[in-house]
Coordinates of C-alpha atoms and ligand atoms in Angstrom, one line a residue:
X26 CA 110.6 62.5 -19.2
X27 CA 112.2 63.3 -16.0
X28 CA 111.1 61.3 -13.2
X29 CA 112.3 61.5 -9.3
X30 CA 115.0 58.6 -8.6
X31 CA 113.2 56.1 -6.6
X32 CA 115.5 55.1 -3.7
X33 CA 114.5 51.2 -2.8
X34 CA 117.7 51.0 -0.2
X35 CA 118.4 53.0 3.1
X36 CA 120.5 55.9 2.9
X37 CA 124.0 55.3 3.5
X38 CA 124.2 51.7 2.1
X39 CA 126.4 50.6 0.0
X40 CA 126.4 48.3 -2.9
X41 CA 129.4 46.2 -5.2
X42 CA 127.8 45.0 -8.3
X43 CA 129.1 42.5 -11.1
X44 CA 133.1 42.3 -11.2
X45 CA 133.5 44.2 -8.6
X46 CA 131.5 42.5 -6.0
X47 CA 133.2 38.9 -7.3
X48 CA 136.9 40.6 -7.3
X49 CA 136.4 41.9 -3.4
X50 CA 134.8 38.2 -2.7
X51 CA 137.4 36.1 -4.3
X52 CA 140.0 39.0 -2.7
X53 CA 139.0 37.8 1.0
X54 CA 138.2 34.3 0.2
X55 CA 142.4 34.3 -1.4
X56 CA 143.6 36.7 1.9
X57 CA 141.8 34.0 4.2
X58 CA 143.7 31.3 2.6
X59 CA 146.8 32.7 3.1
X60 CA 146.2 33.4 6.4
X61 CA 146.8 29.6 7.1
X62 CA 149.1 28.6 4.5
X63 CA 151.9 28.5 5.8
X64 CA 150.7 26.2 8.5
X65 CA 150.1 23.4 6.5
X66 CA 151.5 20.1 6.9
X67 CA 154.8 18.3 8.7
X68 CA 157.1 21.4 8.4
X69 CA 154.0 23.9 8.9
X70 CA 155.0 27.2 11.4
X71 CA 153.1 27.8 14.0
X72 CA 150.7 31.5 14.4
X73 CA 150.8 32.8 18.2
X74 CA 147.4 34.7 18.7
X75 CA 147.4 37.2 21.1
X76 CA 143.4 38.3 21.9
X77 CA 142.2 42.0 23.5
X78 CA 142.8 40.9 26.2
X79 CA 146.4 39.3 26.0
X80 CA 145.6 35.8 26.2
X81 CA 147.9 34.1 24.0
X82 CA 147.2 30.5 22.2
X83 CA 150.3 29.6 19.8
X84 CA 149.0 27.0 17.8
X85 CA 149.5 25.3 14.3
X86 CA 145.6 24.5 14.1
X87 CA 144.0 25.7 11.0
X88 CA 140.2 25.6 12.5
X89 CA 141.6 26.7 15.8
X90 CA 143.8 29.7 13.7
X91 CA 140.2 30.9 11.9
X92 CA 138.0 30.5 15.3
X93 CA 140.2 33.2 17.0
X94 CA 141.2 35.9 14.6
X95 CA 138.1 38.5 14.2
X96 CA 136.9 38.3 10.9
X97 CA 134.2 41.0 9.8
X98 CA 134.4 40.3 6.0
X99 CA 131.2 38.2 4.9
X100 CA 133.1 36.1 2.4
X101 CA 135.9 35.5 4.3
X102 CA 133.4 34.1 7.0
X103 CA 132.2 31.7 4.7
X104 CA 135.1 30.6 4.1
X105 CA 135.9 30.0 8.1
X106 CA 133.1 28.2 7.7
X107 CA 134.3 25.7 5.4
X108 CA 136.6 25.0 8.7
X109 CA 134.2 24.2 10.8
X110 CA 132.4 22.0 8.7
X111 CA 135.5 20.4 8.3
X112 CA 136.4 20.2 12.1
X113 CA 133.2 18.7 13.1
X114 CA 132.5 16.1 10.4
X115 CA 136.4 14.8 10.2
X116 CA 138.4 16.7 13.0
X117 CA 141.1 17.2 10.4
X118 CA 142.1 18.8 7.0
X119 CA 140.8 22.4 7.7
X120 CA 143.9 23.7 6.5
X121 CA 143.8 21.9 3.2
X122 CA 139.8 22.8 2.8
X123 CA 140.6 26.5 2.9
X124 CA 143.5 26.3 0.7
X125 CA 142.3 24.7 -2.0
X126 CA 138.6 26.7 -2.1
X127 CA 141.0 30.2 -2.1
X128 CA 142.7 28.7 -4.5
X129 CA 139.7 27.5 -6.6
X130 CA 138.4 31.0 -6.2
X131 CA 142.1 32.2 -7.5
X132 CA 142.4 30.4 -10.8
X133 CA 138.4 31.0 -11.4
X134 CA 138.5 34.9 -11.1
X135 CA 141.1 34.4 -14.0
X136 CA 137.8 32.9 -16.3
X137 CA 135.9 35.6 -15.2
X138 CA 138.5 38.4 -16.4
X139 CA 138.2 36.6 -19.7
X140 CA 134.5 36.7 -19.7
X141 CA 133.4 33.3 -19.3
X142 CA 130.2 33.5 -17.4
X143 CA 130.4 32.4 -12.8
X144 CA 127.0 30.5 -14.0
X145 CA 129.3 28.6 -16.7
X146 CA 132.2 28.3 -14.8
X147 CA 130.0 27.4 -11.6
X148 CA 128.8 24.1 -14.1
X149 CA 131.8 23.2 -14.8
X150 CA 133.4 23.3 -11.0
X151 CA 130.2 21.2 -10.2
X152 CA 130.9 18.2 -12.9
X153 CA 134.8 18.5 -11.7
X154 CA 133.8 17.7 -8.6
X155 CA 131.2 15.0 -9.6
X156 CA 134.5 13.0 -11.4
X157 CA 137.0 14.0 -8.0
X158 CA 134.5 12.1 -6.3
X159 CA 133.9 9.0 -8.0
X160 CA 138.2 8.9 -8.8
X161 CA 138.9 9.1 -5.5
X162 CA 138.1 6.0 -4.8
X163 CA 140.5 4.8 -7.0
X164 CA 143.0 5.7 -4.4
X165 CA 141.3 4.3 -1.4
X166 CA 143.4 2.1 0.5
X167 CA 141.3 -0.8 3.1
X168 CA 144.8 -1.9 5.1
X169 CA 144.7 0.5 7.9
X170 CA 146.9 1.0 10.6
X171 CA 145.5 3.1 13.1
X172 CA 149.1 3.9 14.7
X173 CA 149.9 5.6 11.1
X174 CA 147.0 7.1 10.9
X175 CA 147.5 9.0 14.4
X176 CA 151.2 10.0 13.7
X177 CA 150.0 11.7 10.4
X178 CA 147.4 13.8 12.1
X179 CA 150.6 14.7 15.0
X180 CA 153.5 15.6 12.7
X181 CA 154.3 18.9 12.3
X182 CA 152.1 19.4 16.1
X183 CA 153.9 20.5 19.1
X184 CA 153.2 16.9 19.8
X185 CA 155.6 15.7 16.7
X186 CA 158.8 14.8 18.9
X187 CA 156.1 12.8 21.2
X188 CA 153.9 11.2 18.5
X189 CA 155.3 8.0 19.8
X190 CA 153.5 7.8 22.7
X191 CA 149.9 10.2 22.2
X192 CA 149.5 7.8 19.0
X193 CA 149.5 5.2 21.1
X194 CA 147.5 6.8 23.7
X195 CA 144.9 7.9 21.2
X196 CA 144.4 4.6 19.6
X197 CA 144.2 3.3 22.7
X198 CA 141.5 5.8 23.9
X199 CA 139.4 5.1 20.7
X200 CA 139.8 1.6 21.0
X201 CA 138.7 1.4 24.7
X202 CA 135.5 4.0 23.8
X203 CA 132.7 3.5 21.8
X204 CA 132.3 7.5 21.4
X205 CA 135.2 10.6 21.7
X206 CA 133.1 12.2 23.8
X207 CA 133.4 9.5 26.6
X208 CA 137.2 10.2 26.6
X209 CA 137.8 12.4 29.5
X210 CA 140.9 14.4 29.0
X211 CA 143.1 15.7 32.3
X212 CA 145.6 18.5 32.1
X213 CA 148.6 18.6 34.0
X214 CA 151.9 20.8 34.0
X215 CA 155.2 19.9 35.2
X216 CA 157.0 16.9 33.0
X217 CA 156.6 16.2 29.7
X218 CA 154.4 15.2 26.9
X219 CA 156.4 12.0 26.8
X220 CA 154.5 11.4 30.5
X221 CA 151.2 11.1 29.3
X222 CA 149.5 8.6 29.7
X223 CA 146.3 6.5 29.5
X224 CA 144.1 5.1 32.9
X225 CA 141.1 3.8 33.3
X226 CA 139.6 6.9 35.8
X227 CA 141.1 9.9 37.1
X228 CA 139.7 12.1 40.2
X229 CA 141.8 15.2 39.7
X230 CA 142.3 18.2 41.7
X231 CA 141.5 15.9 44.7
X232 CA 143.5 15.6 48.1
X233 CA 142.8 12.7 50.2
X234 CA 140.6 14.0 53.0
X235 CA 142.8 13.3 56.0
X236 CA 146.7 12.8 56.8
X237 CA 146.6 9.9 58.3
X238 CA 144.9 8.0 54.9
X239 CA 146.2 5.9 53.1
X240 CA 148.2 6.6 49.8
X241 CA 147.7 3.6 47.9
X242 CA 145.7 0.5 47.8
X243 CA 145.7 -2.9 45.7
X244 CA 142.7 -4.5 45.0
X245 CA 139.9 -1.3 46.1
X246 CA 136.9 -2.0 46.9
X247 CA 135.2 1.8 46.4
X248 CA 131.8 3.4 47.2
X249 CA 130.1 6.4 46.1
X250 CA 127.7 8.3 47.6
X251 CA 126.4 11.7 46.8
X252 CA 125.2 12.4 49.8
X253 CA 126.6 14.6 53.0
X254 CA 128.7 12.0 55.3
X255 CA 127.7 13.4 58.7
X256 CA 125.0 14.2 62.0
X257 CA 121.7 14.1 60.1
X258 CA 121.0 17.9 59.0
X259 CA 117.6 18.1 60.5
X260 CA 115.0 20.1 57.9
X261 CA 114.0 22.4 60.8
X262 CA 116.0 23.9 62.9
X263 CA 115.1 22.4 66.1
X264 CA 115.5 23.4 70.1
X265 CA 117.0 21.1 72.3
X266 CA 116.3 21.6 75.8
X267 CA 119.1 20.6 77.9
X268 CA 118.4 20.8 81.7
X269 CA 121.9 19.5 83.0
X270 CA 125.5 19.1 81.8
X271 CA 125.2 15.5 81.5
X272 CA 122.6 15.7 78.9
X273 CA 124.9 17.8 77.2
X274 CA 127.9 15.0 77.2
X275 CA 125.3 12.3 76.5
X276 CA 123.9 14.0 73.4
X277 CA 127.4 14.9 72.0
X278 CA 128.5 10.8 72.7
X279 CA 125.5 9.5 70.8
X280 CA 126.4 11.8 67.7
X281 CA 130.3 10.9 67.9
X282 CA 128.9 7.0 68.7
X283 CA 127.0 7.7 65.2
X284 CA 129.7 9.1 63.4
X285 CA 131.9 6.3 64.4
X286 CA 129.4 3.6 63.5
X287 CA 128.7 5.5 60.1
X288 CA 132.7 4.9 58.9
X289 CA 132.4 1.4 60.7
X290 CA 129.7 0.5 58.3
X291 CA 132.1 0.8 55.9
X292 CA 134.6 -0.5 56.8
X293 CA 131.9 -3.7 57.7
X294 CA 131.3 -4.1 54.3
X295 CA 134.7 -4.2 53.2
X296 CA 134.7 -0.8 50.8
X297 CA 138.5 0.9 51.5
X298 CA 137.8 3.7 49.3
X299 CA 135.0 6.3 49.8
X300 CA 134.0 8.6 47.3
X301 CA 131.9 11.5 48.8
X302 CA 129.9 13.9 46.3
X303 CA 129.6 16.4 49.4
X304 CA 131.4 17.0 52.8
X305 CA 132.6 15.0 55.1
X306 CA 132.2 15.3 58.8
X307 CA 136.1 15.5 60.6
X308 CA 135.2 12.9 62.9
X309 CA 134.3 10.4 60.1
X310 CA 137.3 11.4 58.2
X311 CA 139.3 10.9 61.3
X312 CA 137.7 7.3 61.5
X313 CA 138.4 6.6 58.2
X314 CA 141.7 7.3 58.6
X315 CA 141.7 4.3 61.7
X316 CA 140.1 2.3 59.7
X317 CA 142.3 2.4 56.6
X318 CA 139.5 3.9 54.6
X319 CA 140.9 6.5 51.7
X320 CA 137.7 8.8 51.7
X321 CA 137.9 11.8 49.2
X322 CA 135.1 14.4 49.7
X323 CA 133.0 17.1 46.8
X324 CA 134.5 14.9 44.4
X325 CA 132.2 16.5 41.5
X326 CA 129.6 14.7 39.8
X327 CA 131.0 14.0 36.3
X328 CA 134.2 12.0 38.0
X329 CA 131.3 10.2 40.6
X330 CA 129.5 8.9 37.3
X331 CA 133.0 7.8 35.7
X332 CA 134.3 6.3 38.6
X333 CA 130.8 4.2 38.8
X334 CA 131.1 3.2 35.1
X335 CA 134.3 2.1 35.4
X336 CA 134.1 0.5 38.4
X337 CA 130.7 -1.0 38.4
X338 CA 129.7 0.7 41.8
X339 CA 126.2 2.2 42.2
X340 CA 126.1 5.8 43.5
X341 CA 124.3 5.5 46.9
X342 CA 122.5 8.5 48.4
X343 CA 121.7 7.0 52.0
X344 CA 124.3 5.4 54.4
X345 CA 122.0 2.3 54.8
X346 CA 122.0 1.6 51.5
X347 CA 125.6 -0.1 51.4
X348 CA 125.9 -3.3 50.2
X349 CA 128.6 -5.4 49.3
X350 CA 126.7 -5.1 45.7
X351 CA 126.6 -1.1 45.5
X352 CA 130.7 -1.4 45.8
X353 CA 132.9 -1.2 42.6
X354 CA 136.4 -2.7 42.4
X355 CA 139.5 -1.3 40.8
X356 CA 143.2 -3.2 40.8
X357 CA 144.8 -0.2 42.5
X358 CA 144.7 3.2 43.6
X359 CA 147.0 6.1 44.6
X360 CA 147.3 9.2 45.3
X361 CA 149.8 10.9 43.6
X362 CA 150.6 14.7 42.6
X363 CA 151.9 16.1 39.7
X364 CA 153.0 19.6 40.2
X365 CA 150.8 21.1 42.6
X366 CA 147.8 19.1 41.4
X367 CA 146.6 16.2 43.4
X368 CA 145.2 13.7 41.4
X369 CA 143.8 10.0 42.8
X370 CA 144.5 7.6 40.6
X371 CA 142.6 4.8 40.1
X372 CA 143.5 1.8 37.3
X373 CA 142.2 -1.1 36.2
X374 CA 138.6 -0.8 36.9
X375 CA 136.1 -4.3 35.3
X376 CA 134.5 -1.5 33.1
X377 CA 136.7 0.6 30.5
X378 CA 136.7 4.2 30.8
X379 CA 139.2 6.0 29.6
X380 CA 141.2 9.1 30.8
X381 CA 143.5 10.5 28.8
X382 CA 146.2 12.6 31.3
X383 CA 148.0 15.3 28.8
X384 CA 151.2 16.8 30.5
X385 CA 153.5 19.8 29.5
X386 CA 156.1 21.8 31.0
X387 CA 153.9 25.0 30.5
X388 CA 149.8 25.8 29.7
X389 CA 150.5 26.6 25.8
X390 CA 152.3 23.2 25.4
X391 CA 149.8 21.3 27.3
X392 CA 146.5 22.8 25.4
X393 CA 148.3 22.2 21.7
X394 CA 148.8 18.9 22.9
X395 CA 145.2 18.6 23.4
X396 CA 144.3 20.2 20.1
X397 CA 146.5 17.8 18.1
X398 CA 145.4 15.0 20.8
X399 CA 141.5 15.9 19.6
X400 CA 142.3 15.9 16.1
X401 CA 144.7 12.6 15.8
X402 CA 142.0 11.2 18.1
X403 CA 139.1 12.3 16.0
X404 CA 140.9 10.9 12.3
X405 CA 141.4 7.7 14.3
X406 CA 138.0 7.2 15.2
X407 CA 136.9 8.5 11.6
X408 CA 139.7 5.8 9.9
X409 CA 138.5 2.9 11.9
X410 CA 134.4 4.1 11.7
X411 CA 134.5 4.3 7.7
X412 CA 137.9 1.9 7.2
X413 CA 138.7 3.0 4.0
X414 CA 142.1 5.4 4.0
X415 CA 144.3 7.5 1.3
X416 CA 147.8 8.0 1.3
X417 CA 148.6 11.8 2.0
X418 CA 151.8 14.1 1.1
X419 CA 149.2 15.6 -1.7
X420 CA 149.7 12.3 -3.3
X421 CA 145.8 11.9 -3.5
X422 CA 145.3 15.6 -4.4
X423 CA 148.1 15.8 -7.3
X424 CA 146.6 12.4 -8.8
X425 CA 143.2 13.6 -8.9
X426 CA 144.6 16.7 -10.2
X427 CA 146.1 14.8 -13.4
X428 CA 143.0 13.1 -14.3
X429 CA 140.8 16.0 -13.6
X430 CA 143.0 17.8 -16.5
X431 CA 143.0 14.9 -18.8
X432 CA 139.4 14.4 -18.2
X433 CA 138.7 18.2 -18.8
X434 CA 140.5 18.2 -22.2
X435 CA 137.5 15.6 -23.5
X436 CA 134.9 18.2 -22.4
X437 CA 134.4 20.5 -24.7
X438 CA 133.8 24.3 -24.2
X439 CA 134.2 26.7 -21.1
X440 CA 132.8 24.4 -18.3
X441 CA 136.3 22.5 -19.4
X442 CA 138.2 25.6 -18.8
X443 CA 136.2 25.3 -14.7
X444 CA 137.4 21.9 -14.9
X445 CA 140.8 22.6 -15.6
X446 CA 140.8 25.1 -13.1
X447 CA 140.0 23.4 -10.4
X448 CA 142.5 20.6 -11.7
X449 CA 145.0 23.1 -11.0
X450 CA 144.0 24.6 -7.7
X451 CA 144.3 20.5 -6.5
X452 CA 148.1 21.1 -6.9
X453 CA 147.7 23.6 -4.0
X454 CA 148.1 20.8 -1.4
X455 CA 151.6 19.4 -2.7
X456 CA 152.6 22.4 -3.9
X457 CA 152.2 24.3 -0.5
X458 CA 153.2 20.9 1.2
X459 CA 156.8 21.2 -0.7
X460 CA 156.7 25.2 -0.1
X461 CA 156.6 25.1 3.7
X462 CA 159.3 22.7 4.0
X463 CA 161.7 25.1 2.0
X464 CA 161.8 23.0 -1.2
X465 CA 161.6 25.1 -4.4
X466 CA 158.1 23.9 -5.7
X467 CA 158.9 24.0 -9.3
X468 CA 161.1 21.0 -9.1
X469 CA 159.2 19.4 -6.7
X470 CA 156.1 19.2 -8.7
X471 CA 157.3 18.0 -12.0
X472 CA 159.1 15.4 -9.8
X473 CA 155.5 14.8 -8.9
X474 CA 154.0 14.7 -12.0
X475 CA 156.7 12.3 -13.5
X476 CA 156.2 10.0 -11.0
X477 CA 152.4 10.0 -11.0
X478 CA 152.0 9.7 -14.9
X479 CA 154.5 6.7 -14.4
X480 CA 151.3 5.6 -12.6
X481 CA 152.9 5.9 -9.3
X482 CA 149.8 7.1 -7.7
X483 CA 150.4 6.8 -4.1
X484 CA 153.5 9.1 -4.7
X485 CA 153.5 12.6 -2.8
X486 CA 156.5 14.8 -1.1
X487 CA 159.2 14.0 0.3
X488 CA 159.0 17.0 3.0
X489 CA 162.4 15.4 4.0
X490 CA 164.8 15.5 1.1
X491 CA 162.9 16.2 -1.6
X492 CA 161.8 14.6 -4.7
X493 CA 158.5 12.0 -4.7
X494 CA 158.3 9.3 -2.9
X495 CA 155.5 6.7 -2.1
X496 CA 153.6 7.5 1.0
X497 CA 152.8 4.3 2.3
X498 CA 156.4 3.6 2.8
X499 CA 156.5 6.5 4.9
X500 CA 153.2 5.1 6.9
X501 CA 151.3 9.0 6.0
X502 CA 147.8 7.9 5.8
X503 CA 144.8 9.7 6.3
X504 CA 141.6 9.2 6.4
X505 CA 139.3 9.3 2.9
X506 CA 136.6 11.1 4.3
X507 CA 139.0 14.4 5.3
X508 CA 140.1 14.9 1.4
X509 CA 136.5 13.8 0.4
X510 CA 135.0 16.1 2.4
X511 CA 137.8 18.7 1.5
X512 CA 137.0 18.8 -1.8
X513 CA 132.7 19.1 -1.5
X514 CA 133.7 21.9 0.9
X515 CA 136.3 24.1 -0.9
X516 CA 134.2 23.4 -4.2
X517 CA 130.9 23.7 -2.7
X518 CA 132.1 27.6 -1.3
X519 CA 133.8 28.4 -4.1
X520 CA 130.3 27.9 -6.2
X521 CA 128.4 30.2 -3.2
X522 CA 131.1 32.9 -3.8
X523 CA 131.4 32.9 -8.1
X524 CA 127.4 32.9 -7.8
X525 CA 127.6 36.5 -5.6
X526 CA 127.4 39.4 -8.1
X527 CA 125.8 42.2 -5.8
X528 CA 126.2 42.6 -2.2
X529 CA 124.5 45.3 -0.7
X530 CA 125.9 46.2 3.2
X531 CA 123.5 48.1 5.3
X532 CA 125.5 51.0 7.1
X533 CA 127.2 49.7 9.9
X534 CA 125.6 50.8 13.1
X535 CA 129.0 51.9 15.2
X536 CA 131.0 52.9 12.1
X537 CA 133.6 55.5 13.7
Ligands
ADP620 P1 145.2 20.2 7.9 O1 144.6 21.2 8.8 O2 144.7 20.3 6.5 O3 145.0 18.8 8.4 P2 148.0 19.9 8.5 O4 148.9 21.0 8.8 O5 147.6 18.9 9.5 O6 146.7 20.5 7.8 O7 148.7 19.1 7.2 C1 148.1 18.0 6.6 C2 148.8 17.6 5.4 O8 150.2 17.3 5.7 C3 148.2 16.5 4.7 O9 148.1 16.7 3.3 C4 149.1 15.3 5.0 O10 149.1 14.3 4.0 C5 150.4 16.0 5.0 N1 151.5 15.3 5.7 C6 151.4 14.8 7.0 N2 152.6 14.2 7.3 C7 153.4 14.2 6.2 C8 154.7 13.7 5.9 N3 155.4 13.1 6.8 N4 155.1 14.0 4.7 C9 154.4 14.7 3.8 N5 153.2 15.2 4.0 C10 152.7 14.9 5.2
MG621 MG1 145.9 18.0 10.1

């Protein structure tokens, strides 16, 4: 019997079914990968992205790399998403996610050209990564140095030749803050990274208000107040009826009389620095300025609520409202510039807050810096939070890659063949690690492997020289949560992708 095709999808779209559909997936999931390969680790190159409108970032950033190219495939933007994950629950190792789920996805397509079903092989990636799990902890190492942990997460940055001093910074800054977020960061150009530096509070982009001010202070006594410091702005506009000139000249006296005693009160209760969240009248500026008072004015509200954490002053809105109490105290303050940009500085406040003041010779170097200040700040905060850490190099991922392969041969049947695969997709790390720092990766890895069935387990590359070497005497640590993490992710994905056997695009509405 002939019947009429019965058409259950839209005209015009189309449809991948079985191999086909898992080929293309696994295609972009691989192409994605690669993308960021050569990024990875100490001797990783750098990608400069140049957007439609010519804004350029040059950065050596995995997640950062992913976030900016445009990516329409929907596989590969599950795989980009794999870097976010990463980015947000360990601020590092988005490189290494992506890597080794393209690479799972690699060495899996494989099984499926020899017909071993994505539901088997999908079993078998799960139990691999059950084991990977439970033998990492075999690796986990509970002496942690912070400082290590921060010049990991820098090498290979723009940072590198100044991991010195942002380490420090960084531990610092997560020492001094209970949460990243309260680490305000400050941008300036002009100098060098090696000038960066930790204080307590910054006002930035702030000139003092008049000449005659002073430029620094010991011992400040500051108060804030958020309200206009000048004649009272009457709600309604109202008349005033002046019948002769000396009306005139008595009514302008009484308001300068009031201006006067406005930045005498003050100076009467001993505050030198004055922190305005709006204008200032000129005449009260030009009192301060008699009186020794350093008054900055629209100082935004964000730096009025840091200075009055770190300071311990309370953010006033009335004039009369000054007290000896509402004043915070600080151990100096300047005023300073760094290329064009005026910045008050203000150190040593009773409460911690911290600033962090990033510097670079141009905008590209400065905002790298920041990236790699986020992430080595983030993996510092993540190493002390969890304190438990691994040695990197791909030491972890090359010993969990052994005993994934010997665990794989007791299993019996294709989910072993998953579990192999996925051993070997674990060398991606070292293997990519040795790759990018122009050492032939043949030798390198059954270096590796020699040393690791020695029971050297802490061994990775030496990106230097060559050959394996322990980690820890090279102080590369990182924290266990990135590689955990790393592995759930890339595994995870690569199960979501092997399970796709149809995909089914509705035509695209502005296809040219
Ligand atoms: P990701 O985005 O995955 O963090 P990175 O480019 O930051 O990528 O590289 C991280 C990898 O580089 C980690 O595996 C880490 O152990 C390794 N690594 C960092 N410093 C060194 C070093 N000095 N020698 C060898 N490997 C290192
Ligand atoms: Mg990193």
């Amino acid at each position: 019997m002939q019947g009429q095709p019965v058409f259950i999808m839209q005209q015009g779209t189309t449809q991948e079914q079985g191999k086909t559909a898992q080929s293309n997936n696994i295609a972009a999931a691989k192409a994605v990968a690669q993308a960021v390969r050569t990024t990875l680790g100490p001797m990783g190159m750098d990608k400069m992205l140049v957007d439609e409108s010519g804004d350029v970032i040059i950065t050596n950033d995995g997640a950062t790399i992913l976030e900016e190219i445009d990516i329409s495939h929907p596989t590969a933007k599950m795989i980009i998403q794999i870097a976010k994950t990463q980015e947000q629950e360990c601020y590092d190792g988005t490189t290494s996610a992506v890597i080794v789920a393209g690479e799972v996805l690699k060495k899996c397509e494989a099984l499926i050209d020899q017909n071993i079903h994505p539901t088997t092989i999908c079993r078998g990636l799960r139990k691999g990564l059950v084991y990977l799990i439970k033998k990492l902890e075999d690796y986990e190492i509970h002496d942690i140095d912070l400082d290590k942990i921060a010049k990991t997460a820098l090498t290979g940055k723009s940072a590198d030749s100044f991991k010195d001093v942002i380490a420090d910074i960084c531990v610092g800054a997560v020492m001094n803050t209970e949460n990243l977020e309260d680490i305000r960061i400050t941008k300036a150009l002009g100098g060098s990274a090696a000038d960066s530096e930790i204080i307590v509070v910054f006002i930035i982009d702030k000139e003092r208000s008049h000449p005659a001010m002073p430029t620094s202070l010991r011992k400040p006594l500051v108060a804030l107040i958020d309200s206009t410091l000048g004649v009272k702005q009457t709600e309604i506009d109202a008349n005033i009826q002046i019948t002769d000139p000396t009306q005139i000249e008595a009514f302008l006296a009484k308001e300068e009389a009031e201006l006067q005693a406005m930045a005498e009160s003050f100076h009467k209760n001993k505050a030198n620095v004055v922190l305005c969240q709006r204008e200032i009248d000129d005449l009260v500026k030009y009192h301060f300025a008699k009186l020794g008072i350093l008054a900055l004015e629209k100082v935004t509200k964000t730096d009025m609520e840091a200075v009055a954490m770190a300071s311990g002053a309370t953010i006033i809105n009335n004039v009369k409202d000054l007290t000896g109490t509402a004043l915070g105290s600080f151990d100096h303050t300047e005023q300073i510039s760094l290329g064009d940009l005026p910045i008050l500085k203000l150190t040593g406040g009773k409460n911690e807050a911290t600033t962090v003041l990033l510097r670079g010779p141009t905008t590209h170097f400065v905002e790298e810096i920041e990236r790699a200040f986020d992430d080595a700040a983030g993996v510092v905060s993540v190493a002390q939070r969890d304190s438990v850490i691994l040695a990197g190099g791909g030491s972890t991922y090359a010993g969990l890659s052994g005993s994934l392969a010997n665990h794989a041969s007791q299993e019996a049947g294709r989910q072993g063949m998953a579990m192999v695969a996925l051993a070997d997709a674990l060398e991606s790390i070292p293997r990519t690690l040795a790759e990018n720092a122009g050492l032939d990766p043949v030798d390198e890895m059954m270096a590796l492997h020699k040393a690791h069935s020695d029971g050297k387990k802490y061994h990775g590359i030496n990106i230097e020289v060559g050959g394996a070497i322990d980690m820890r005497s090279l102080g590369v640590f990182e924290p266990k949560r990135v590689v955990e993490q790393a592995l759930k992710s890339a595994v995870e994905t690569a199960i979501m992708v092997l399970r796709i056997d149809d995909i089914i695009s509705s035509k695209q509405k502005n296809q040219g």
